Short mmCIF file of C-alpha atoms and ligand atoms in Angstrom, two decimals:
data_model
loop_
_atom_site.label_atom_id
_atom_site.label_comp_id
_atom_site.label_asym_id
_atom_site.label_seq_id
_atom_site.Cartn_x
_atom_site.Cartn_y
_atom_site.Cartn_z
CA UNK L 287 -3.80 1.71 -19.64
CA UNK L 288 -2.32 4.73 -17.39
CA UNK L 289 -0.69 7.38 -19.45
CA UNK L 290 2.86 8.42 -18.74
CA UNK L 291 2.37 12.30 -18.71
CA UNK L 292 6.06 13.22 -17.94
CA UNK L 293 9.66 12.00 -17.33
CA UNK L 294 11.49 15.19 -16.51
CA UNK L 295 14.69 15.88 -14.48
CA UNK L 296 12.67 16.64 -11.51
CA UNK L 297 9.71 14.22 -11.51
CA UNK L 298 7.64 11.62 -13.46
CA UNK L 299 3.99 11.60 -13.72
CA UNK L 300 1.46 9.29 -14.81
CA UNK L 301 -2.27 9.68 -15.21
CA UNK L 302 -4.88 7.25 -13.97
CA UNK L 303 -8.42 6.99 -14.94
CA UNK L 304 -10.53 5.14 -12.62
CA UNK L 305 -14.46 5.07 -13.04
CA UNK L 306 -15.31 8.85 -13.49
CA UNK L 307 -11.93 10.04 -11.96
CA UNK L 308 -8.96 10.89 -13.85
CA UNK L 309 -5.92 12.14 -11.83
CA UNK L 310 -2.36 12.53 -11.99
CA UNK L 311 0.22 10.90 -9.80
CA UNK L 312 3.40 13.03 -9.48
CA UNK L 313 6.56 11.33 -8.29
CA UNK L 314 9.97 12.99 -7.37
CA UNK L 315 10.60 16.60 -6.43
CA UNK L 316 7.15 17.69 -6.78
CA UNK L 317 6.81 20.77 -4.64
CA UNK L 318 6.85 23.49 -7.49
CA UNK L 319 4.37 21.22 -9.31
CA UNK L 320 2.22 21.26 -6.13
CA UNK L 321 2.36 25.00 -6.05
CA UNK L 322 1.43 25.40 -9.66
CA UNK L 323 -1.49 22.66 -9.42
CA UNK L 324 -3.19 24.12 -6.45
CA UNK L 325 -2.67 27.77 -7.88
CA UNK L 326 -4.37 26.90 -11.24
CA UNK L 327 -7.04 24.74 -9.28
CA UNK L 328 -10.84 25.93 -8.73
CA UNK L 329 -10.45 25.53 -4.82
CA UNK L 330 -10.74 28.85 -2.56
CA UNK L 331 -8.67 27.42 0.07
CA UNK L 332 -6.53 24.26 0.97
CA UNK L 333 -6.50 22.29 4.42
CA UNK L 334 -3.55 19.94 5.11
CA UNK L 335 -4.33 17.33 7.81
CA UNK L 336 -1.28 15.36 8.88
CA UNK L 337 0.18 13.97 12.39
CA UNK L 338 2.81 15.09 14.77
CA UNK L 339 5.55 12.98 13.49
CA UNK L 340 5.33 15.01 10.16
CA UNK L 341 5.31 18.11 12.09
CA UNK L 342 8.52 16.89 13.94
CA UNK L 343 10.14 16.10 10.70
CA UNK L 344 9.45 19.54 9.32
CA UNK L 345 7.29 18.20 6.18
CA UNK L 346 4.30 20.03 7.27
CA UNK L 347 6.03 23.42 7.11
CA UNK L 348 7.59 22.49 3.80
CA UNK L 349 4.41 21.72 2.20
CA UNK L 350 2.64 24.90 3.73
CA UNK L 351 5.43 26.91 2.18
CA UNK L 352 4.59 25.38 -1.24
CA UNK L 353 0.95 26.02 -0.72
CA UNK L 354 1.44 29.54 0.43
CA UNK L 355 3.15 30.27 -2.98
CA UNK L 356 0.11 29.04 -4.88
CA UNK L 357 -1.90 32.28 -3.45
CA UNK L 358 -4.86 30.12 -2.05
CA UNK L 359 -5.64 30.68 1.55
CA UNK L 360 -4.46 27.54 3.74
CA UNK L 361 -4.80 26.02 7.05
CA UNK L 362 -3.77 22.83 8.79
CA UNK L 363 -5.08 20.16 11.53
CA UNK L 364 -2.82 17.63 13.34
CA UNK L 365 -4.22 14.12 14.13
CA UNK L 366 -2.69 11.69 16.61
CA UNK L 367 0.08 9.71 15.17
CA UNK L 368 -0.30 5.90 15.16
CA UNK L 369 -2.16 3.07 14.02
CA UNK L 370 -4.18 2.57 16.97
CA UNK L 371 -5.89 5.97 16.30
CA UNK L 372 -7.28 4.98 12.87
CA UNK L 373 -10.05 3.58 14.98
CA UNK L 374 -13.72 4.57 14.65
CA UNK L 375 -13.58 5.76 18.29
CA UNK L 376 -11.24 8.75 17.18
CA UNK L 377 -13.49 9.79 14.01
CA UNK L 378 -15.20 12.73 15.98
CA UNK L 379 -11.53 13.94 16.90
CA UNK L 380 -10.89 13.96 12.98
CA UNK L 381 -14.19 15.83 12.32
CA UNK L 382 -13.41 18.37 15.03
CA UNK L 383 -10.24 19.12 13.41
CA UNK L 384 -11.88 20.10 10.12
CA UNK L 385 -14.97 21.73 11.81
CA UNK L 386 -12.41 24.12 13.50
CA UNK L 387 -11.44 25.66 10.36
CA UNK L 388 -14.70 26.08 8.81
CA UNK L 389 -13.79 23.80 5.93
CA UNK L 390 -16.45 24.09 3.10
CA UNK L 391 -16.84 22.31 -0.31
CA UNK L 392 -14.64 24.64 -2.13
CA UNK L 393 -11.95 23.58 0.28
CA UNK L 394 -9.19 20.98 -0.89
CA UNK L 395 -8.45 18.44 1.78
CA UNK L 396 -4.66 17.31 1.66
CA UNK L 397 -3.74 14.03 3.43
CA UNK L 398 0.04 14.43 4.28
CA UNK L 399 1.47 11.31 6.01
CA UNK L 400 1.65 7.63 5.66
CA UNK L 401 -1.07 4.93 4.95
CA UNK L 402 -2.92 5.69 8.30
CA UNK L 403 -3.05 9.38 7.56
CA UNK L 404 -4.22 8.69 4.07
CA UNK L 405 -6.98 6.28 5.19
CA UNK L 406 -8.14 8.49 8.02
CA UNK L 407 -8.14 11.73 6.01
CA UNK L 408 -9.55 10.08 3.00
CA UNK L 409 -12.49 8.77 4.94
CA UNK L 410 -13.00 12.39 6.33
CA UNK L 411 -12.94 13.60 2.72
CA UNK L 412 -15.49 11.08 1.77
CA UNK L 413 -17.75 11.74 4.43
CA UNK L 414 -17.49 15.45 5.60
CA UNK L 415 -20.19 17.43 3.92
CA UNK L 416 -21.24 14.47 1.93
CA UNK L 417 -17.79 14.45 0.36
CA UNK L 418 -14.93 16.98 -0.13
CA UNK L 419 -12.06 16.75 -2.71
CA UNK L 420 -8.79 14.88 -1.51
CA UNK L 421 -5.26 15.39 -2.57
CA UNK L 422 -3.02 12.45 -1.31
CA UNK L 423 0.37 13.40 -0.43
CA UNK L 424 2.24 10.01 0.67
CA UNK L 425 5.31 10.26 2.99
CA UNK L 426 6.36 6.74 3.14
CA UNK L 427 7.23 4.44 0.36
CA UNK L 428 4.45 2.23 1.82
CA UNK L 429 1.72 4.76 1.06
CA UNK L 430 3.61 6.05 -1.99
CA UNK L 431 3.79 2.45 -3.47
CA UNK L 432 0.22 1.24 -2.64
CA UNK L 433 -2.41 3.02 -0.42
CA UNK L 434 -2.24 6.50 -1.88
CA UNK L 435 -3.35 5.05 -5.31
CA UNK L 436 -6.72 3.46 -5.91
CA UNK L 437 -9.05 5.31 -3.45
CA UNK L 438 -9.47 2.71 -0.62
CA UNK L 439 -9.97 4.65 2.59
CA UNK L 440 -11.31 3.69 5.94
CA UNK L 441 -11.08 3.13 9.67
CA UNK L 442 -10.70 0.06 11.93
CA UNK L 443 -13.38 -1.22 14.39
CA UNK L 444 -12.83 -3.53 17.28
CA UNK L 445 -13.74 -6.56 14.91
CA UNK L 446 -10.71 -5.67 12.46
CA UNK L 447 -8.83 -3.35 10.06
CA UNK L 448 -10.89 -1.36 7.58
CA UNK L 449 -14.16 -2.34 8.48
CA UNK L 450 -15.72 1.05 7.87
CA UNK L 451 -14.78 2.68 4.36
CA UNK L 452 -15.40 4.04 1.02
CA UNK L 453 -13.70 4.19 -2.20
CA UNK L 454 -12.70 7.82 -2.61
CA UNK L 455 -10.47 8.44 -5.56
CA UNK L 456 -8.14 11.58 -4.97
CA UNK L 457 -8.11 14.50 -7.43
CA UNK L 458 -4.18 14.01 -7.34
CA UNK L 459 -1.32 12.14 -5.76
CA UNK L 460 1.94 14.24 -4.95
CA UNK L 461 4.68 12.07 -3.92
CA UNK L 462 7.47 14.14 -2.83
CA UNK L 463 10.31 11.30 -2.71
CA UNK L 464 12.89 13.53 -0.90
CA UNK L 465 10.75 13.22 2.07
CA UNK L 466 11.69 9.42 2.18
CA UNK L 467 15.16 10.53 3.27
CA UNK L 468 13.77 11.53 6.75
CA UNK L 469 13.10 7.76 7.29
CA UNK L 470 16.69 6.91 7.41
CA UNK L 471 16.79 6.56 11.20
CA UNK L 472 15.31 3.37 12.87
CA UNK L 473 12.66 2.54 13.93
CA UNK L 474 10.73 4.77 11.56
CA UNK L 475 12.73 3.15 8.69
CA UNK L 476 11.56 -0.16 9.36
CA UNK L 477 8.00 0.65 9.45
CA UNK L 478 7.57 3.00 6.89
CA UNK L 479 10.51 2.64 4.25
CA UNK L 480 10.95 -1.31 4.33
CA UNK L 481 7.29 -1.90 4.26
CA UNK L 482 7.00 0.06 1.09
CA UNK L 483 9.68 -2.10 -0.52
CA UNK L 484 7.72 -5.27 0.72
CA UNK L 485 4.79 -4.15 -1.32
CA UNK L 486 6.88 -3.15 -4.13
CA UNK L 487 8.58 -6.45 -4.50
CA UNK L 488 4.99 -8.06 -4.47
CA UNK L 489 4.18 -5.53 -7.28
CA UNK L 490 7.14 -6.94 -9.23
CA UNK L 491 6.20 -10.56 -8.47
CA UNK L 492 2.60 -9.95 -9.88
CA UNK L 493 3.23 -7.86 -12.90
CA UNK L 494 6.35 -7.05 -15.27
CA UNK L 495 5.47 -3.45 -14.90
CA UNK L 496 6.13 -2.55 -18.57
CA UNK L 497 4.64 0.23 -20.54
CA UNK L 498 5.06 1.55 -24.05
CA UNK L 499 6.18 4.86 -22.97
CA UNK L 500 8.46 3.81 -20.34
CA UNK L 501 11.62 3.69 -22.55
CA UNK L 502 12.75 0.43 -21.41
CA UNK L 503 11.90 -3.12 -21.78
CA UNK L 504 13.39 -4.44 -18.57
CA UNK L 505 10.89 -6.22 -16.41
CA UNK L 506 10.54 -4.68 -12.96
CA UNK L 507 11.64 -7.71 -11.05
CA UNK L 508 14.88 -7.54 -13.03
CA UNK L 509 15.39 -3.82 -12.41
CA UNK L 510 14.72 -4.31 -8.74
CA UNK L 511 17.16 -7.19 -8.37
CA UNK L 512 19.92 -5.14 -9.94
CA UNK L 513 19.08 -1.89 -7.94
CA UNK L 514 18.51 -3.13 -4.50
CA UNK L 515 21.55 -1.45 -3.14
CA UNK L 516 20.08 1.79 -4.35
CA UNK L 517 17.07 1.24 -2.27
CA UNK L 518 19.09 0.26 0.95
CA UNK L 519 21.09 3.41 0.16
CA UNK L 520 18.01 5.69 -0.25
CA UNK L 521 19.29 6.70 -3.96
CA UNK L 522 16.71 9.17 -5.00
CA UNK L 523 16.82 7.96 -8.58
CA UNK L 524 16.24 4.41 -7.83
CA UNK L 525 13.46 5.23 -5.35
CA UNK L 526 11.80 7.34 -8.16
CA UNK L 527 12.04 4.69 -10.76
CA UNK L 528 10.49 1.89 -8.35
CA UNK L 529 7.68 4.44 -7.59
CA UNK L 530 6.73 5.00 -11.19
CA UNK L 531 6.69 1.47 -11.70
CA UNK L 532 4.32 0.93 -8.66
CA UNK L 533 2.07 3.56 -10.16
CA UNK L 534 2.10 1.91 -13.44
CA UNK L 535 1.25 -1.48 -12.22
CA UNK L 536 -1.27 -0.25 -9.32
CA UNK L 537 -2.77 2.23 -11.62
CA UNK L 538 -3.41 -0.28 -14.45
CA UNK L 539 -5.20 -2.65 -12.26
CA UNK L 540 -7.40 -0.25 -10.54
CA UNK L 541 -8.38 1.35 -13.85
CA UNK L 542 -9.75 -1.92 -14.84
CA UNK L 543 -11.22 -3.03 -11.70
CA UNK L 544 -11.79 -0.26 -9.20
CA UNK L 545 -14.14 -2.14 -6.81
CA UNK L 546 -12.26 -5.41 -6.56
CA UNK L 547 -14.62 -7.45 -8.32
CA UNK L 548 -11.98 -9.18 -10.37
CA UNK L 549 -8.14 -8.44 -10.82
CA UNK L 550 -7.64 -5.96 -7.88
CA UNK L 551 -7.76 -8.74 -5.64
CA UNK L 552 -4.34 -9.73 -7.15
CA UNK L 553 -2.95 -6.78 -5.25
CA UNK L 554 -3.73 -8.89 -2.21
CA UNK L 555 -1.25 -11.52 -3.13
CA UNK L 556 0.60 -12.78 -0.18
CA UNK L 557 -2.06 -10.90 1.98
CA UNK L 558 -4.40 -13.74 2.97
CA UNK L 559 -1.78 -15.40 4.94
CA UNK L 560 0.14 -12.05 5.64
CA UNK L 561 -3.03 -10.47 7.46
CA UNK L 562 -3.74 -13.51 9.67
CA UNK L 563 -0.01 -13.69 10.58
CA UNK L 564 0.03 -9.95 11.24
CA UNK L 565 -3.09 -10.19 13.33
CA UNK L 566 -1.65 -13.09 15.26
CA UNK L 567 1.61 -11.27 16.08
CA UNK L 568 -0.04 -8.03 16.90
CA UNK L 569 -2.17 -9.92 19.50
CA UNK L 570 1.19 -11.01 21.08
CA UNK L 571 2.43 -7.58 20.91
CA UNK L 572 -0.51 -6.06 22.50
CA UNK L 573 -0.42 -8.57 25.43
CA UNK L 574 3.36 -7.24 25.88
CA UNK L 575 2.33 -3.41 25.42
CA UNK L 576 -1.24 -2.75 26.06
CA UNK L 577 -0.93 0.73 24.81
CA UNK L 578 -1.05 -0.71 21.13
CA UNK L 579 1.86 1.62 20.15
CA UNK L 580 3.91 -1.43 19.13
CA UNK L 581 2.89 -3.03 16.08
CA UNK L 582 4.27 -5.82 13.74
CA UNK L 583 5.96 -4.31 10.81
CA UNK L 584 3.48 -4.54 7.82
CA UNK L 585 6.36 -5.13 5.48
CA UNK L 586 7.39 -8.25 7.43
CA UNK L 587 3.94 -9.64 7.29
CA UNK L 588 3.89 -9.19 3.62
CA UNK L 589 7.26 -10.75 3.04
CA UNK L 590 6.30 -13.75 5.09
CA UNK L 591 2.85 -14.01 3.31
CA UNK L 592 4.33 -13.50 -0.06
CA UNK L 593 6.97 -16.22 0.48
CA UNK L 594 4.00 -18.34 1.82
CA UNK L 595 1.95 -17.89 -1.27
CA UNK L 596 4.83 -18.59 -3.62
CA UNK L 597 5.10 -21.97 -1.83
CA UNK L 598 1.51 -22.54 -2.40
CA UNK L 599 2.10 -21.70 -6.03
CA UNK L 600 4.79 -24.45 -6.28
CA UNK L 601 2.90 -26.91 -4.53
CA UNK L 602 -0.26 -26.44 -6.50
CA UNK L 603 1.55 -26.45 -9.68
CA UNK L 604 0.51 -23.03 -10.76
CA UNK L 605 3.75 -22.44 -12.90
CA UNK L 606 6.08 -20.69 -10.59
CA UNK L 607 9.42 -22.63 -10.30
CA UNK L 608 11.57 -23.18 -7.48
CA UNK L 609 14.38 -21.06 -8.88
CA UNK L 610 11.74 -18.16 -9.13
CA UNK L 611 10.67 -18.72 -5.74
CA UNK L 612 14.15 -18.52 -4.52
CA UNK L 613 14.79 -15.31 -6.56
CA UNK L 614 11.81 -13.66 -4.83
CA UNK L 615 13.05 -14.96 -1.51
CA UNK L 616 16.52 -13.69 -2.12
CA UNK L 617 14.98 -10.15 -2.99
CA UNK L 618 13.15 -9.88 0.22
CA UNK L 619 16.29 -11.27 2.21
CA UNK L 620 18.63 -8.71 0.54
CA UNK L 621 16.36 -6.04 1.82
CA UNK L 622 16.37 -7.54 5.36
CA UNK L 623 12.47 -8.05 5.21
CA UNK L 624 11.52 -11.23 6.98
CA UNK L 625 10.15 -14.26 5.10
CA UNK L 626 10.07 -16.83 7.68
CA UNK L 627 7.80 -17.35 10.68
CA UNK L 628 9.28 -16.18 14.06
CA UNK L 629 9.72 -18.67 16.86
CA UNK L 630 6.57 -17.76 18.60
CA UNK L 631 4.45 -18.47 15.42
CA UNK L 632 5.96 -21.60 14.41
CA UNK L 633 3.39 -23.84 16.23
CA UNK L 634 0.40 -21.70 15.26
CA UNK L 635 -0.99 -23.36 12.20
CA UNK L 636 -4.35 -24.10 13.64
CA UNK L 637 -4.85 -20.63 14.75
CA UNK L 638 -3.62 -18.84 11.64
CA UNK L 639 -5.79 -21.50 9.56
CA UNK L 640 -8.82 -20.54 11.66
CA UNK L 641 -8.06 -16.63 10.89
CA UNK L 642 -7.78 -17.44 7.11
CA UNK L 643 -10.95 -19.41 7.14
CA UNK L 644 -12.58 -16.45 8.62
CA UNK L 645 -11.47 -14.08 5.91
CA UNK L 646 -14.17 -12.44 3.70
CA UNK L 647 -12.84 -14.05 0.71
CA UNK L 648 -13.15 -17.51 2.10
CA UNK L 649 -15.76 -19.96 0.49
CA UNK L 650 -17.61 -22.32 3.04
CA UNK L 651 -14.71 -21.74 5.54
CA UNK L 652 -12.15 -22.77 2.83
CA UNK L 653 -9.45 -19.79 2.48
CA UNK L 654 -8.90 -18.68 -0.94
CA UNK L 655 -5.41 -17.59 -2.43
CA UNK L 656 -4.11 -15.84 -5.45
CA UNK L 657 -1.09 -17.73 -7.01
CA UNK L 658 2.02 -17.11 -9.23
CA UNK L 659 2.02 -18.43 -12.62
CA UNK L 660 5.72 -17.20 -12.92
CA UNK L 661 7.68 -14.27 -11.32
CA UNK L 662 5.87 -11.28 -12.74
CA UNK L 663 2.34 -12.73 -13.47
CA UNK L 664 -0.54 -14.28 -11.45
CA UNK L 665 -2.50 -17.42 -12.58
CA UNK L 666 -5.85 -16.31 -13.79
CA UNK L 667 -8.63 -18.94 -12.59
CA UNK L 668 -11.40 -17.74 -14.67
CA UNK L 669 -13.21 -15.11 -16.74
CA UNK L 670 -16.08 -14.67 -14.26
CA UNK L 671 -16.72 -14.88 -10.52
CA UNK L 672 -17.97 -18.31 -9.15
CA UNK L 673 -21.55 -16.93 -9.01
CA UNK L 674 -21.36 -16.07 -12.82
CA UNK L 675 -21.21 -12.21 -12.33
CA UNK L 676 -18.48 -10.33 -13.92
CA UNK L 677 -15.08 -10.46 -12.68
CA UNK L 678 -13.22 -7.28 -14.19
CA UNK L 679 -10.02 -8.30 -15.65
CA UNK L 680 -10.57 -11.97 -14.70
CA UNK L 681 -10.75 -14.10 -11.68
CA UNK L 682 -7.72 -14.92 -9.71
CA UNK L 683 -8.85 -16.55 -6.44
CA UNK L 684 -8.69 -20.21 -5.67
CA UNK L 685 -9.71 -22.33 -2.59
CA UNK L 686 -6.66 -24.24 -1.43
CA UNK L 687 -6.92 -27.70 0.64
CA UNK L 688 -5.92 -27.77 4.49
CA UNK L 689 -3.24 -30.27 3.80
CA UNK L 690 -1.51 -28.04 1.16
CA UNK L 691 -1.70 -25.04 3.40
CA UNK L 692 -0.29 -26.89 6.18
CA UNK L 693 2.68 -28.09 4.12
CA UNK L 694 3.49 -24.61 2.90
CA UNK L 695 3.39 -23.64 6.58
CA UNK L 696 6.13 -26.11 7.19
CA UNK L 697 8.13 -24.76 4.39
CA UNK L 698 8.32 -21.12 5.93
CA UNK L 699 9.69 -22.18 9.50
N1 LIG S 916 -3.81 -2.30 -1.12
C1 LIG S 916 -4.63 -3.16 -2.09
C2 LIG S 916 -5.53 -2.40 -2.93
O1 LIG S 916 -5.59 -1.12 -2.98
O2 LIG S 916 -6.27 -3.01 -3.57
#
């Protein structure tokens, strides 16, 4: 179980132990802590890799100022901003950026940005000089809640997302939540802010997020429901508490199952449908804007996918009740995250079904899903994988018949 290291006025901190890696996650006003952490570290220099949006927002300067105070030599590189540049064809540009500053194995690489930067810089850290140390500094709730924790890094290919990758645990995660205030203005808010809360509601839907050191017995879903207004109004205290619960939930899962042989698959709750639907919507958007700059908000794909998976849970009798399904739906709706299929996707069951059947987790073309036993708990389907090999923390997938999948599809129109 993750350890809660601190709950101070300025920040919360937890420690996660994944495989051989043990690392802290700091959440809140963390810049002074960053200075201290880097100042006391073994590294001779620090390089920050970020994108042009973070430069414009002033966050690169803020972080470089904090690093200067550490007394370590520092440098930075700027990558192109946007999901479309997380493709293998831009890998050499990423490497050129680090080559330029003579980065060596005593340099700490900092990924300052959202999920795209975390994945790109994480992959560079995993591969450059056969691996340099990585510090994740997420600047969106999406990367703070999810991708900065657990070590998944990678790039896309023409065939799909994250097809090249590695598991690269960071040496620390510094989540400076005041940065999130700069996401107030749409459209950035929609991509970076709401998507983080879509994953957060998913976390609360799969785990109660309780911890003996937390100082409260309130389940995360109950806390979230009561404090949605705080998220909508960018209340720092509420954001921080949600991020602490996210770190507890995700940290506990990856501690048990780093390589996704068992319970880590539960983090993909809602994503089998969500990814297929997102791919479909992005294809439509690409036809409209061939530059690839307009993408379907990941949070909306998660909201629709989670609602779909909740319907499957109900239809399959996994335990989730209709009133729990409605509660989850209501939380997404109050956050203005989509849960229903838009018009252009309503007659597309066959197409989305074929995407889902091609998913790497499908068995003989039959898509597999994770279901909810109740709001805050997933349905465990076994102790081992179907081939008898170990499923760390249990097995959670189950194949679902085509007619049930179609029925659930009708329910989310
Ligand atoms: N985002 C899901 C995972 O890290 O496993």
